[in-house]
Coordinates of C-alpha atoms and ligand atoms in Angstrom, one line a residue:
X2 CA 77.7 123.3 88.0
X3 CA 79.8 125.3 85.6
X4 CA 83.0 124.6 87.5
X5 CA 82.2 121.0 87.7
X6 CA 81.7 120.8 83.9
X7 CA 84.9 122.6 83.2
X8 CA 86.7 120.2 85.6
X9 CA 85.3 117.1 83.9
X10 CA 86.0 118.7 80.6
X11 CA 89.6 119.2 81.6
X12 CA 89.9 115.6 82.6
X13 CA 88.4 114.6 79.3
X14 CA 91.0 116.7 77.5
X15 CA 93.8 115.0 79.5
X16 CA 92.4 111.6 78.8
X17 CA 92.2 112.4 75.1
X18 CA 95.8 113.6 75.2
X19 CA 96.8 110.3 76.9
X20 CA 94.9 108.4 74.3
X21 CA 96.6 110.2 71.4
X22 CA 99.9 109.4 73.0
X23 CA 99.0 105.7 73.0
X24 CA 98.8 105.8 76.7
X25 CA 96.1 103.2 77.2
X26 CA 96.9 102.4 80.7
X27 CA 99.5 100.4 82.5
X28 CA 101.2 101.2 85.7
X29 CA 101.7 104.9 86.5
X30 CA 100.0 106.2 83.4
X31 CA 97.9 109.3 83.5
X32 CA 94.9 107.3 82.2
X33 CA 95.2 105.2 85.3
X34 CA 94.9 108.2 87.6
X35 CA 91.6 109.5 86.1
X36 CA 88.2 108.2 86.9
X37 CA 85.9 106.8 84.3
X38 CA 82.6 105.0 84.3
X39 CA 82.2 101.5 83.0
X40 CA 78.9 99.8 82.3
X41 CA 78.8 96.2 83.5
X42 CA 76.1 93.7 83.2
X43 CA 74.9 90.5 81.7
X44 CA 74.0 90.2 78.0
X45 CA 70.9 92.2 77.0
X46 CA 70.6 93.6 80.5
X47 CA 70.3 97.0 78.9
X48 CA 73.8 98.4 79.2
X49 CA 74.0 100.0 75.8
X50 CA 70.5 101.4 76.3
X51 CA 71.5 103.0 79.6
X52 CA 74.5 104.6 78.1
X53 CA 72.4 105.9 75.3
X54 CA 69.9 107.4 77.5
X55 CA 72.6 109.1 79.6
X56 CA 73.9 110.6 76.4
X57 CA 70.4 111.3 75.2
X58 CA 71.2 110.1 71.6
X59 CA 70.8 106.9 69.7
X60 CA 74.2 105.8 68.5
X61 CA 75.1 102.4 70.0
X62 CA 74.4 99.1 68.3
X63 CA 71.8 97.4 70.4
X64 CA 69.8 94.2 70.3
X65 CA 69.8 90.7 71.4
X66 CA 72.8 88.5 71.5
X67 CA 76.4 89.6 71.8
X68 CA 76.4 92.9 70.0
X69 CA 79.1 94.8 71.9
X70 CA 82.3 92.9 71.2
X71 CA 84.9 95.6 71.9
X72 CA 85.2 98.0 74.7
X73 CA 83.8 101.4 73.7
X74 CA 85.4 104.4 75.4
X75 CA 82.9 107.1 75.1
X76 CA 83.7 110.7 76.0
X77 CA 80.9 113.2 76.3
X78 CA 81.8 116.8 75.8
X79 CA 79.3 119.5 76.6
X80 CA 79.3 122.3 74.1
X81 CA 77.7 125.7 74.7
X82 CA 75.7 125.6 71.5
X83 CA 75.7 124.4 68.0
X84 CA 74.9 121.1 66.4
X85 CA 76.0 117.8 67.9
X86 CA 78.4 115.4 66.3
X87 CA 80.6 112.4 67.1
X88 CA 84.2 111.8 66.3
X89 CA 86.2 108.6 66.4
X90 CA 89.8 108.5 67.4
X91 CA 90.6 106.1 64.6
X92 CA 89.1 108.6 62.1
X93 CA 90.2 111.9 63.4
X94 CA 88.8 115.1 62.0
X95 CA 85.9 113.3 60.5
X96 CA 82.7 114.6 62.1
X97 CA 79.6 112.3 62.3
X98 CA 76.5 114.5 62.7
X99 CA 74.4 111.5 61.9
X100 CA 74.2 109.1 64.8
X101 CA 72.9 106.2 62.7
X102 CA 76.2 106.4 60.9
X103 CA 78.0 106.4 64.3
X104 CA 76.2 103.2 65.1
X105 CA 77.3 101.7 61.8
X106 CA 80.9 102.8 62.2
X107 CA 81.0 101.2 65.7
X108 CA 79.8 97.9 64.2
X109 CA 82.2 98.2 61.2
X110 CA 85.1 99.1 63.4
X111 CA 84.3 96.2 65.7
X112 CA 84.4 93.8 62.7
X113 CA 87.6 95.3 61.5
X114 CA 89.4 93.9 64.5
X115 CA 87.4 90.9 65.4
X116 CA 86.3 89.8 61.9
X117 CA 82.6 89.0 61.3
X118 CA 82.9 86.2 63.8
X119 CA 81.6 86.5 67.3
X120 CA 85.1 87.0 68.6
X121 CA 85.6 89.6 71.2
X122 CA 88.6 92.0 71.4
X123 CA 90.0 94.0 74.2
X124 CA 91.2 96.8 71.9
X125 CA 88.9 99.7 72.7
X126 CA 87.1 101.9 70.3
X127 CA 87.4 105.6 71.2
X128 CA 84.4 107.8 70.5
X129 CA 83.8 111.4 71.5
X130 CA 80.4 113.1 71.4
X131 CA 80.1 116.8 71.3
X132 CA 76.7 118.2 72.2
X133 CA 75.0 121.0 74.1
X134 CA 72.7 118.3 75.5
X135 CA 75.1 116.1 77.4
X136 CA 76.9 116.3 80.8
X137 CA 80.7 115.8 80.6
X138 CA 81.4 112.2 81.2
X139 CA 83.7 109.4 80.2
X140 CA 81.9 106.1 79.8
X141 CA 83.0 102.7 78.8
X142 CA 80.6 100.2 77.2
X143 CA 81.8 96.7 77.7
X144 CA 80.7 93.4 76.2
X145 CA 78.1 91.7 78.3
X146 CA 78.9 89.0 80.7
X147 CA 77.7 85.7 79.5
X148 CA 77.2 82.3 81.0
X149 CA 77.6 80.0 78.0
X150 CA 79.3 80.1 74.7
X151 CA 77.0 80.1 71.7
X152 CA 77.6 78.5 68.3
X153 CA 80.7 79.8 66.6
X154 CA 82.2 81.1 69.8
X155 CA 85.2 79.5 71.5
X156 CA 84.6 77.8 74.8
X157 CA 86.9 80.3 76.5
X158 CA 84.6 83.2 75.7
X159 CA 82.8 83.2 79.0
X160 CA 86.1 83.6 80.9
X161 CA 87.6 85.9 78.2
X162 CA 84.8 88.4 78.6
X163 CA 84.9 88.3 82.3
X164 CA 88.6 88.9 82.4
X165 CA 88.3 91.8 80.0
X166 CA 85.5 93.4 81.9
X167 CA 87.4 92.8 85.2
X168 CA 90.5 94.5 83.7
X169 CA 88.5 97.7 83.4
X170 CA 86.5 97.6 86.6
X171 CA 89.2 96.5 88.9
X172 CA 91.0 99.8 88.5
X173 CA 90.5 101.8 91.6
X174 CA 89.5 104.8 89.5
X175 CA 86.8 103.0 87.7
X176 CA 83.2 103.9 88.7
X177 CA 81.1 100.9 88.1
X178 CA 77.6 101.2 86.7
X179 CA 76.3 97.7 87.5
X180 CA 73.3 97.0 85.4
X181 CA 70.7 94.4 86.5
X182 CA 67.5 93.8 84.7
X183 CA 64.5 94.0 87.0
X184 CA 63.0 90.9 85.6
X185 CA 65.8 88.8 86.9
X186 CA 66.8 88.1 90.5
X187 CA 69.2 90.7 91.7
X188 CA 70.9 88.1 93.8
X189 CA 72.0 86.3 90.6
X190 CA 73.0 89.5 88.8
X191 CA 76.3 89.0 87.1
X192 CA 77.0 92.8 87.4
X193 CA 76.5 92.9 91.2
X194 CA 78.6 89.7 91.5
X195 CA 81.6 91.2 89.7
X196 CA 81.2 94.6 91.3
X197 CA 81.2 93.1 94.8
X198 CA 84.4 91.2 93.9
X199 CA 86.3 94.3 92.7
X200 CA 84.7 96.9 95.0
X201 CA 83.7 95.1 98.2
X202 CA 83.0 98.4 100.0
X203 CA 80.7 99.5 97.2
X204 CA 82.0 103.0 97.2
X205 CA 82.5 103.2 93.5
X206 CA 79.6 101.0 92.5
X207 CA 76.3 102.4 91.2
X208 CA 73.4 99.9 91.1
X209 CA 71.1 100.4 88.1
X210 CA 67.9 98.5 87.6
X211 CA 66.6 98.3 84.1
X212 CA 63.4 96.9 82.6
X213 CA 61.3 97.9 85.5
X214 CA 58.4 98.0 83.0
X215 CA 58.9 94.3 82.3
X216 CA 58.3 93.1 85.8
X217 CA 55.5 90.7 86.4
X218 CA 52.3 92.5 87.3
X219 CA 52.0 92.8 91.1
X220 CA 55.7 92.7 91.7
X221 CA 58.1 95.6 92.1
X222 CA 61.7 96.4 92.7
X223 CA 61.3 98.6 95.8
X224 CA 63.4 96.3 98.0
X225 CA 66.2 96.7 95.6
X226 CA 65.8 100.4 94.8
X227 CA 65.5 101.3 98.5
X228 CA 68.6 99.4 99.3
X229 CA 67.0 96.6 101.3
X230 CA 67.9 93.7 99.1
X231 CA 71.5 94.7 98.5
X232 CA 73.1 97.6 100.2
X233 CA 75.3 99.9 98.2
X234 CA 76.9 103.1 99.4
X235 CA 75.2 105.0 96.6
X236 CA 71.5 105.0 96.0
X237 CA 70.1 102.5 93.4
X238 CA 68.5 104.1 90.3
X239 CA 65.7 102.5 88.4
X240 CA 65.5 103.0 84.6
X241 CA 63.0 102.4 81.9
X242 CA 64.6 102.1 78.5
X243 CA 63.0 101.6 75.2
X244 CA 61.7 98.2 74.6
X245 CA 62.7 96.3 71.4
X246 CA 59.2 97.2 70.1
X247 CA 60.0 100.9 70.7
X248 CA 63.3 100.5 68.9
X249 CA 61.6 98.9 66.0
X250 CA 59.1 101.7 65.9
X251 CA 61.9 104.2 66.0
X252 CA 60.7 105.9 69.1
X253 CA 63.1 108.7 69.6
X254 CA 65.1 109.6 72.7
X255 CA 63.1 112.6 73.7
X256 CA 59.9 110.7 73.5
X257 CA 61.5 107.9 75.4
X258 CA 62.7 110.2 78.2
X259 CA 59.3 111.8 78.5
X260 CA 57.8 108.4 78.6
X261 CA 60.2 107.2 81.3
X262 CA 59.5 110.3 83.4
X263 CA 55.8 109.7 83.0
X264 CA 56.3 106.1 84.0
X265 CA 57.8 107.0 87.3
X266 CA 55.6 110.0 88.0
X267 CA 52.5 107.9 87.4
X268 CA 53.8 104.7 89.0
X269 CA 51.9 103.6 92.1
X270 CA 55.0 101.8 93.2
X271 CA 57.7 104.3 92.5
X272 CA 55.9 107.6 92.4
X273 CA 57.4 108.7 95.7
X274 CA 60.9 108.1 94.2
X275 CA 60.2 109.7 90.9
X276 CA 62.7 112.6 91.5
X277 CA 65.4 110.0 92.1
X278 CA 64.7 107.7 89.2
X279 CA 65.4 107.7 85.5
X280 CA 68.3 108.2 83.1
X281 CA 68.6 112.0 83.5
X282 CA 68.9 111.6 87.3
X283 CA 71.4 108.9 86.8
X284 CA 73.5 111.1 84.6
X285 CA 73.5 113.9 87.2
X286 CA 74.3 111.6 90.0
X287 CA 77.3 110.2 88.1
X288 CA 78.6 113.7 87.2
X289 CA 78.4 114.7 90.8
X290 CA 80.3 111.7 92.0
X291 CA 82.8 112.1 89.2
X292 CA 83.5 115.6 90.3
X293 CA 84.3 114.8 93.8
X294 CA 86.4 111.8 92.7
X295 CA 88.4 114.1 90.4
X296 CA 88.7 116.8 93.0
X297 CA 90.3 114.3 95.3
X298 CA 92.7 113.1 92.7
X299 CA 93.9 116.4 91.4
X300 CA 97.0 116.6 93.6
X301 CA 98.1 113.1 92.6
X302 CA 97.3 113.8 88.9
X303 CA 99.4 117.0 89.0
X304 CA 102.2 115.0 90.8
X305 CA 102.0 112.3 88.1
X306 CA 102.1 114.9 85.3
X307 CA 105.0 116.6 86.9
X308 CA 106.9 113.3 87.4
X309 CA 106.2 112.4 83.7
X310 CA 107.3 115.8 82.6
X311 CA 110.5 115.5 84.6
X312 CA 111.2 112.1 83.1
X313 CA 110.5 113.3 79.5
X314 CA 112.8 116.3 80.0
X315 CA 115.5 114.1 81.3
X316 CA 115.1 111.8 78.3
X317 CA 115.2 114.7 76.0
X318 CA 118.4 116.0 77.6
X319 CA 119.9 112.6 77.1
X320 CA 118.9 112.5 73.5
X321 CA 119.9 116.1 72.9
X322 CA 117.5 118.9 72.3
X323 CA 116.1 119.6 68.8
X324 CA 118.2 122.0 66.7
X325 CA 116.9 125.3 65.4
X326 CA 115.7 125.3 61.9
X327 CA 117.3 128.6 60.7
X328 CA 120.8 128.6 59.3
X329 CA 122.3 130.7 62.0
X330 CA 121.2 128.3 64.8
X331 CA 122.5 125.4 62.7
X332 CA 125.9 127.0 62.1
X333 CA 126.1 127.7 65.8
X334 CA 125.3 124.1 66.7
X335 CA 127.9 122.8 64.3
X336 CA 130.6 125.2 65.6
X337 CA 129.7 124.3 69.2
X338 CA 130.1 120.7 68.5
X339 CA 133.4 121.3 66.7
X340 CA 134.6 123.2 69.7
X341 CA 133.5 120.4 72.0
X342 CA 135.5 117.9 69.9
X343 CA 138.5 120.2 69.7
X344 CA 138.5 120.6 73.5
X345 CA 138.6 116.8 74.0
X346 CA 141.3 116.4 71.3
X347 CA 143.5 118.9 73.1
X348 CA 142.9 117.2 76.4
X349 CA 144.3 114.1 74.9
X350 CA 147.4 116.0 73.8
X351 CA 147.9 118.0 76.9
X352 CA 147.4 115.1 79.3
X353 CA 143.9 115.4 80.7
X354 CA 143.1 112.3 78.7
X355 CA 145.4 109.4 77.7
X356 CA 147.2 109.2 74.3
X357 CA 149.5 112.3 74.2
X358 CA 152.3 110.4 75.9
X359 CA 152.5 108.2 72.9
X360 CA 154.0 111.1 71.0
X361 CA 156.8 111.4 73.5
X362 CA 157.2 107.7 73.2
X363 CA 158.0 108.2 69.5
X364 CA 160.8 110.7 70.4
X365 CA 162.1 108.8 73.4
X366 CA 162.1 105.3 72.0
X367 CA 161.2 104.9 68.4
X368 CA 163.5 107.6 67.0
X369 CA 166.6 106.7 69.0
X370 CA 166.1 103.0 68.3
X371 CA 165.8 103.7 64.6
X372 CA 168.9 105.9 64.6
X373 CA 170.8 103.3 66.4
X374 CA 169.9 100.7 63.8
X375 CA 171.3 102.7 60.9
X376 CA 174.0 100.6 59.0
X377 CA 176.9 103.0 59.6
X378 CA 179.2 100.1 60.6
X379 CA 178.8 98.6 57.1
X380 CA 178.8 101.9 55.4
X381 CA 182.1 103.0 57.1
X382 CA 183.7 99.6 56.8
X383 CA 187.4 99.6 55.7
X384 CA 186.3 98.1 52.4
X385 CA 183.7 100.8 51.7
X386 CA 185.9 103.7 52.9
X387 CA 188.6 102.5 50.6
X388 CA 186.2 102.2 47.7
X389 CA 184.7 105.7 48.2
X390 CA 188.1 107.4 48.8
X391 CA 189.8 105.9 45.9
X392 CA 186.8 106.6 43.6
X393 CA 186.7 110.2 44.8
X394 CA 190.5 110.6 44.3
X395 CA 190.2 109.4 40.7
X396 CA 193.4 109.0 38.8
X397 CA 195.4 111.1 41.3
X398 CA 195.6 110.1 45.0
X399 CA 194.9 112.9 47.4
X400 CA 197.8 114.9 48.6
X401 CA 197.0 116.0 52.1
X402 CA 193.5 114.9 53.2
X403 CA 190.9 113.2 51.0
X404 CA 188.6 116.2 50.9
X405 CA 186.3 114.7 48.3
X406 CA 186.3 111.3 49.9
X407 CA 185.3 112.8 53.3
X408 CA 182.5 114.7 51.7
X409 CA 181.2 111.7 49.8
X410 CA 181.4 109.5 52.9
X411 CA 179.6 112.1 55.1
X412 CA 177.0 112.9 52.5
X413 CA 176.1 109.4 51.9
X414 CA 176.0 108.7 55.6
X415 CA 173.8 111.6 56.4
X416 CA 171.3 110.4 53.8
X417 CA 170.5 107.5 56.1
X418 CA 168.9 109.9 58.6
X419 CA 166.0 110.6 56.2
X420 CA 164.4 107.3 57.0
X421 CA 164.1 107.7 60.8
X422 CA 163.2 111.3 60.3
X423 CA 160.3 110.5 58.1
X424 CA 159.3 107.5 60.3
X425 CA 159.0 109.9 63.2
X426 CA 156.7 112.1 61.2
X427 CA 154.5 109.2 60.2
X428 CA 154.4 107.7 63.7
X429 CA 153.3 111.0 65.2
X430 CA 150.8 111.4 62.4
X431 CA 149.2 108.1 63.3
X432 CA 149.1 108.9 66.9
X433 CA 147.3 112.2 66.1
X434 CA 144.9 110.4 63.7
X435 CA 144.1 107.9 66.4
X436 CA 143.4 110.7 68.9
X437 CA 141.0 112.3 66.4
X438 CA 139.1 109.1 66.1
X439 CA 139.0 108.7 69.9
X440 CA 138.0 112.3 70.5
X441 CA 135.1 112.0 68.0
X442 CA 133.9 109.0 69.8
X443 CA 134.1 110.7 73.1
X444 CA 132.2 113.9 72.1
X445 CA 128.8 113.2 73.5
X446 CA 127.2 116.0 71.6
X447 CA 128.3 114.5 68.3
X448 CA 126.8 111.1 68.9
X449 CA 123.4 112.1 67.4
X450 CA 125.0 113.4 64.1
X451 CA 126.7 110.6 62.2
X452 CA 127.1 112.9 59.1
X453 CA 128.7 115.7 61.1
X454 CA 130.9 113.2 62.8
X455 CA 132.4 111.9 59.6
X456 CA 132.6 115.5 58.2
X457 CA 134.7 116.6 61.2
X458 CA 136.8 113.4 61.1
X459 CA 137.5 114.0 57.4
X460 CA 138.4 117.6 57.9
X461 CA 140.6 116.8 60.9
X462 CA 142.4 114.0 59.0
X463 CA 142.8 116.3 56.0
X464 CA 144.4 118.9 58.2
X465 CA 146.7 116.2 59.7
X466 CA 147.8 115.2 56.2
X467 CA 148.7 118.7 55.5
X468 CA 150.7 119.0 58.7
X469 CA 152.4 115.7 57.9
X470 CA 153.5 117.0 54.5
X471 CA 154.9 120.1 56.0
X472 CA 156.6 118.2 58.8
X473 CA 158.1 115.8 56.4
X474 CA 159.5 118.6 54.3
X475 CA 160.9 120.2 57.5
X476 CA 162.7 117.2 58.8
X477 CA 164.1 116.3 55.4
X478 CA 165.3 119.9 55.2
X479 CA 167.0 119.5 58.6
X480 CA 168.9 116.5 57.2
X481 CA 169.7 118.3 54.0
X482 CA 171.0 121.2 55.9
X483 CA 173.5 119.0 57.6
X484 CA 174.8 117.9 54.2
X485 CA 174.8 121.4 52.8
X486 CA 177.3 122.8 55.2
X487 CA 179.5 120.7 57.4
X488 CA 180.7 121.8 60.9
X489 CA 184.1 123.3 60.1
X490 CA 185.2 123.3 63.7
X491 CA 185.1 119.5 63.9
X492 CA 187.6 119.1 61.2
X493 CA 189.7 122.0 62.4
X494 CA 190.1 120.2 65.7
X495 CA 191.0 117.0 63.8
X496 CA 193.8 118.6 61.8
X497 CA 195.5 119.7 65.1
X498 CA 195.6 116.2 66.4
X499 CA 198.9 114.6 65.8
X500 CA 198.8 111.8 63.3
X501 CA 200.1 108.9 65.3
X502 CA 200.5 107.0 62.0
X503 CA 202.7 104.0 61.3
X504 CA 205.0 106.2 59.3
X505 CA 206.5 108.7 61.8
X506 CA 209.2 109.7 59.4
X507 CA 207.0 111.3 56.8
X508 CA 205.9 114.9 57.0
X509 CA 202.1 115.6 56.7
X510 CA 202.4 117.5 53.4
X511 CA 204.3 114.7 51.6
X512 CA 202.3 112.2 49.7
X513 CA 202.9 108.9 51.5
X514 CA 203.2 105.6 49.8
X515 CA 200.5 104.1 52.1
X516 CA 197.8 106.6 51.1
X517 CA 195.4 103.8 50.8
X518 CA 196.8 101.8 53.7
X519 CA 194.5 100.2 56.3
X520 CA 195.5 102.4 59.1
X521 CA 195.0 105.6 57.2
X522 CA 191.6 104.5 55.9
X523 CA 190.5 103.3 59.3
X524 CA 191.3 106.7 60.7
X525 CA 189.2 108.3 58.0
X526 CA 186.4 105.9 58.7
X527 CA 186.5 106.7 62.4
X528 CA 186.6 110.5 61.7
X529 CA 183.5 110.2 59.5
X530 CA 181.8 108.1 62.1
X531 CA 182.5 110.6 64.8
X532 CA 181.1 113.4 62.7
X533 CA 178.0 111.4 61.8
X534 CA 177.6 110.6 65.5
X535 CA 177.7 114.3 66.3
X536 CA 175.0 115.0 63.6
X537 CA 173.0 112.1 64.9
X538 CA 172.9 113.7 68.4
X539 CA 171.8 117.0 66.9
X540 CA 169.0 115.4 64.8
X541 CA 167.8 113.3 67.8
X542 CA 167.0 116.7 69.3
X543 CA 165.9 118.7 66.3
X544 CA 163.7 116.2 64.6
X545 CA 161.2 116.1 67.6
X546 CA 161.3 119.9 67.6
X547 CA 160.4 120.0 64.0
X548 CA 157.7 117.4 64.4
X549 CA 156.1 119.1 67.3
X550 CA 156.3 122.4 65.7
X551 CA 154.7 121.3 62.4
X552 CA 152.3 118.6 63.5
X553 CA 151.4 118.7 67.2
X554 CA 151.4 122.4 67.7
X555 CA 149.5 122.9 64.5
X556 CA 147.0 120.3 65.4
X557 CA 146.4 122.0 68.7
X558 CA 146.2 125.4 67.1
X559 CA 144.4 125.0 63.8
X560 CA 143.1 121.5 63.4
X561 CA 139.6 122.7 62.2
X562 CA 140.5 126.2 61.0
X563 CA 140.1 125.2 57.4
X564 CA 136.8 123.5 58.2
X565 CA 135.5 126.5 60.1
X566 CA 136.1 128.7 57.1
X567 CA 134.4 126.2 54.8
X568 CA 131.4 125.8 57.0
X569 CA 131.0 129.5 57.5
X570 CA 130.3 129.9 53.8
X571 CA 127.8 127.1 53.5
X572 CA 124.1 127.4 52.6
X573 CA 121.4 126.5 55.1
X574 CA 120.6 123.4 53.0
X575 CA 124.1 122.1 53.3
X576 CA 124.2 122.9 57.0
X577 CA 121.0 120.9 57.7
X578 CA 122.5 118.1 55.6
X579 CA 125.5 118.1 58.0
X580 CA 123.1 118.0 61.0
X581 CA 121.3 115.0 59.5
X582 CA 120.6 112.9 62.5
X583 CA 119.9 109.2 62.8
X584 CA 116.3 109.1 61.7
X585 CA 115.2 106.7 64.4
X586 CA 116.7 109.1 67.0
X587 CA 114.9 112.0 65.4
X588 CA 111.6 110.2 65.5
X589 CA 112.1 109.3 69.1
X590 CA 112.9 112.8 70.1
X591 CA 109.9 114.1 68.2
X592 CA 107.7 111.6 69.9
X593 CA 109.0 112.6 73.3
X594 CA 108.8 116.3 72.5
X595 CA 105.2 115.8 71.4
X596 CA 104.3 113.9 74.6
X597 CA 106.0 116.5 76.6
X598 CA 104.0 119.2 75.0
X599 CA 100.8 117.4 75.7
X600 CA 101.6 116.8 79.3
X601 CA 102.6 120.4 79.7
X602 CA 99.4 121.4 78.1
X603 CA 97.5 119.2 80.4
X604 CA 99.3 120.7 83.4
X605 CA 98.7 124.2 82.1
X606 CA 95.0 123.4 82.0
X607 CA 94.9 122.0 85.5
X608 CA 96.8 125.0 86.7
X609 CA 94.4 127.3 84.9
X610 CA 91.5 125.7 86.7
X611 CA 93.2 126.8 89.9
X612 CA 93.0 123.7 91.9
X613 CA 95.8 122.9 94.3
Ligands
GDP715 P1 73.0 95.2 76.3 O1 73.3 93.9 75.6 O2 73.2 95.0 77.8 O3 73.8 96.3 75.8 O4 71.5 95.5 76.1 P2 70.8 96.4 75.1 O5 70.8 97.9 75.5 O6 71.3 96.1 73.7 O7 69.3 96.0 75.2 C1 68.9 94.6 75.0 C2 67.4 94.6 74.7 O8 66.7 94.9 75.9 C3 67.0 95.6 73.6 O9 66.0 95.0 72.8 C4 66.3 96.7 74.4 O10 65.3 97.3 73.7 C5 65.7 95.9 75.6 N1 65.7 96.8 76.8 C6 66.7 97.3 77.5 N2 66.3 98.0 78.5 C7 64.9 97.9 78.6 C8 63.9 98.4 79.4 O11 64.2 99.1 80.4 N3 62.6 98.1 79.1 C9 62.3 97.3 78.1 N4 61.0 97.1 77.9 N5 63.2 96.8 77.2 C10 64.5 97.1 77.5
MG716 MG1 75.5 96.3 74.4

């Protein structure tokens, strides 16, 4: 008996857990897997009275007409000692030691959903009763089946009630307490009709005959109670509840039970069945059946719990686990995610992921194309060379070679390289920025943390700006270096070339009269152009080196260094602000974690009972 009670108690706890989780049923739910007992019968057949006498307390609204208008899920919890009390799921932590108040709360809670009208609702009321005087059971009181709608009720009510009752009793785990009043023909009993429909074999149907005391004198229900009228797998149980007169006189439960027992003991018709009649016997019979039903279900319940736990775990993994609350754990989480981002970013650069090749594209296409487009033809045109040379010479034409003119022409030409150099820096900067954006999007771990996402993006972009500034300075310096000191060898070679000029008679160190002649100037122009071409080839190679050195290599090496240093010095409060998740995600995770905990708790309890 003790084991059985703990088993049913365990099931009650699991059911409560499911109820708390909002798991009211539906395919595959835990609720579905557990047996419960539903009371089914016509209006005023005595359903609520039977439930009450099983519980041994007065707490259900009773009376004529349609009183029960919402399903009542009633869980009985046997306590070792102490006073008894009730608790509603809709008012948790509020204890009702007074059962008259329970009855009132059921009526009020019914009205809360259905209004004062005679509407019915399929939203159940959950009630738990804790008492040393009950057997652990889960019972469901249902609205009575009716044959006609009365005033104020919609025509559909007959069907509606039947559908609702059916939705409870058709579940294979529902044990049906089919209540038939003895003063009506069992053959026309609504309860038996419905029970036969949903449980043709009768293995989960218990026939209960009420109102035996109201039978016409000289008649009895022995044919029914002894299973001759309608055979069920389980024995029929006869009951004598309190009459309306008893209720009006406030006859209490204990007195009623005693009276019931006396009735059977002294009955000439049922005396021989006395030990198998009455509400107490019914309660014991039910408990026993429930025990074996649960015993048989334990493996599948455990399997269902395990399956649900696996699903919840997988879901949690998908959503990301909750983060620790202390600063250390938060810092660790942040750094882990930075590293994950950094890894992906590097993969983009190194070629594991696409995008890094676009940097090479800058050096291989954009830079050469930009260099090619530089307007040297115009700058070194005959007209401009003459202008620059003569301006540089001033009032006195140059004697041997136009040193100043060369310098000016070269200097001004080299200035043109700044544009493509800076453009390369910018182009690579934008590629890197795009790769940061992409990498953030591809870092799964970061998805849950929009704030951290934008923090990392901001830090990475800030670093990229710094690298860009440095890179820009470096490439401009490369160009300036070319201006600062010209390649002497180039000009040395030039001066050894014989001047195949138009004036073969003149010696090189004699000022010639055609100092500004076309041929001479063209020669100067082509010399400068050759020199600039040489520098161009050099820069085509050195600009990429500078850009990679200052931007790409630095991005790979120290993109988040500055950020790491900053984060390391932050307070716990700032850290949690960075890990500020999307609230709906947080809620979802919490809900799942809570469910998981309850399911694990339920599994732990089943394991602790030791059933396999
Ligand atoms: P429900 O509508 O099926 O829940 O039926 P109730 O439990 O509310 O009972 C309806 C009426 O029948 C009440 O007035 C009860 O007092 C009365 N009643 C129920 N069972 C018995 C019984 O076994 N004997 C007598 N005399 N009256 C009963
Ligand atoms: Mg009722």
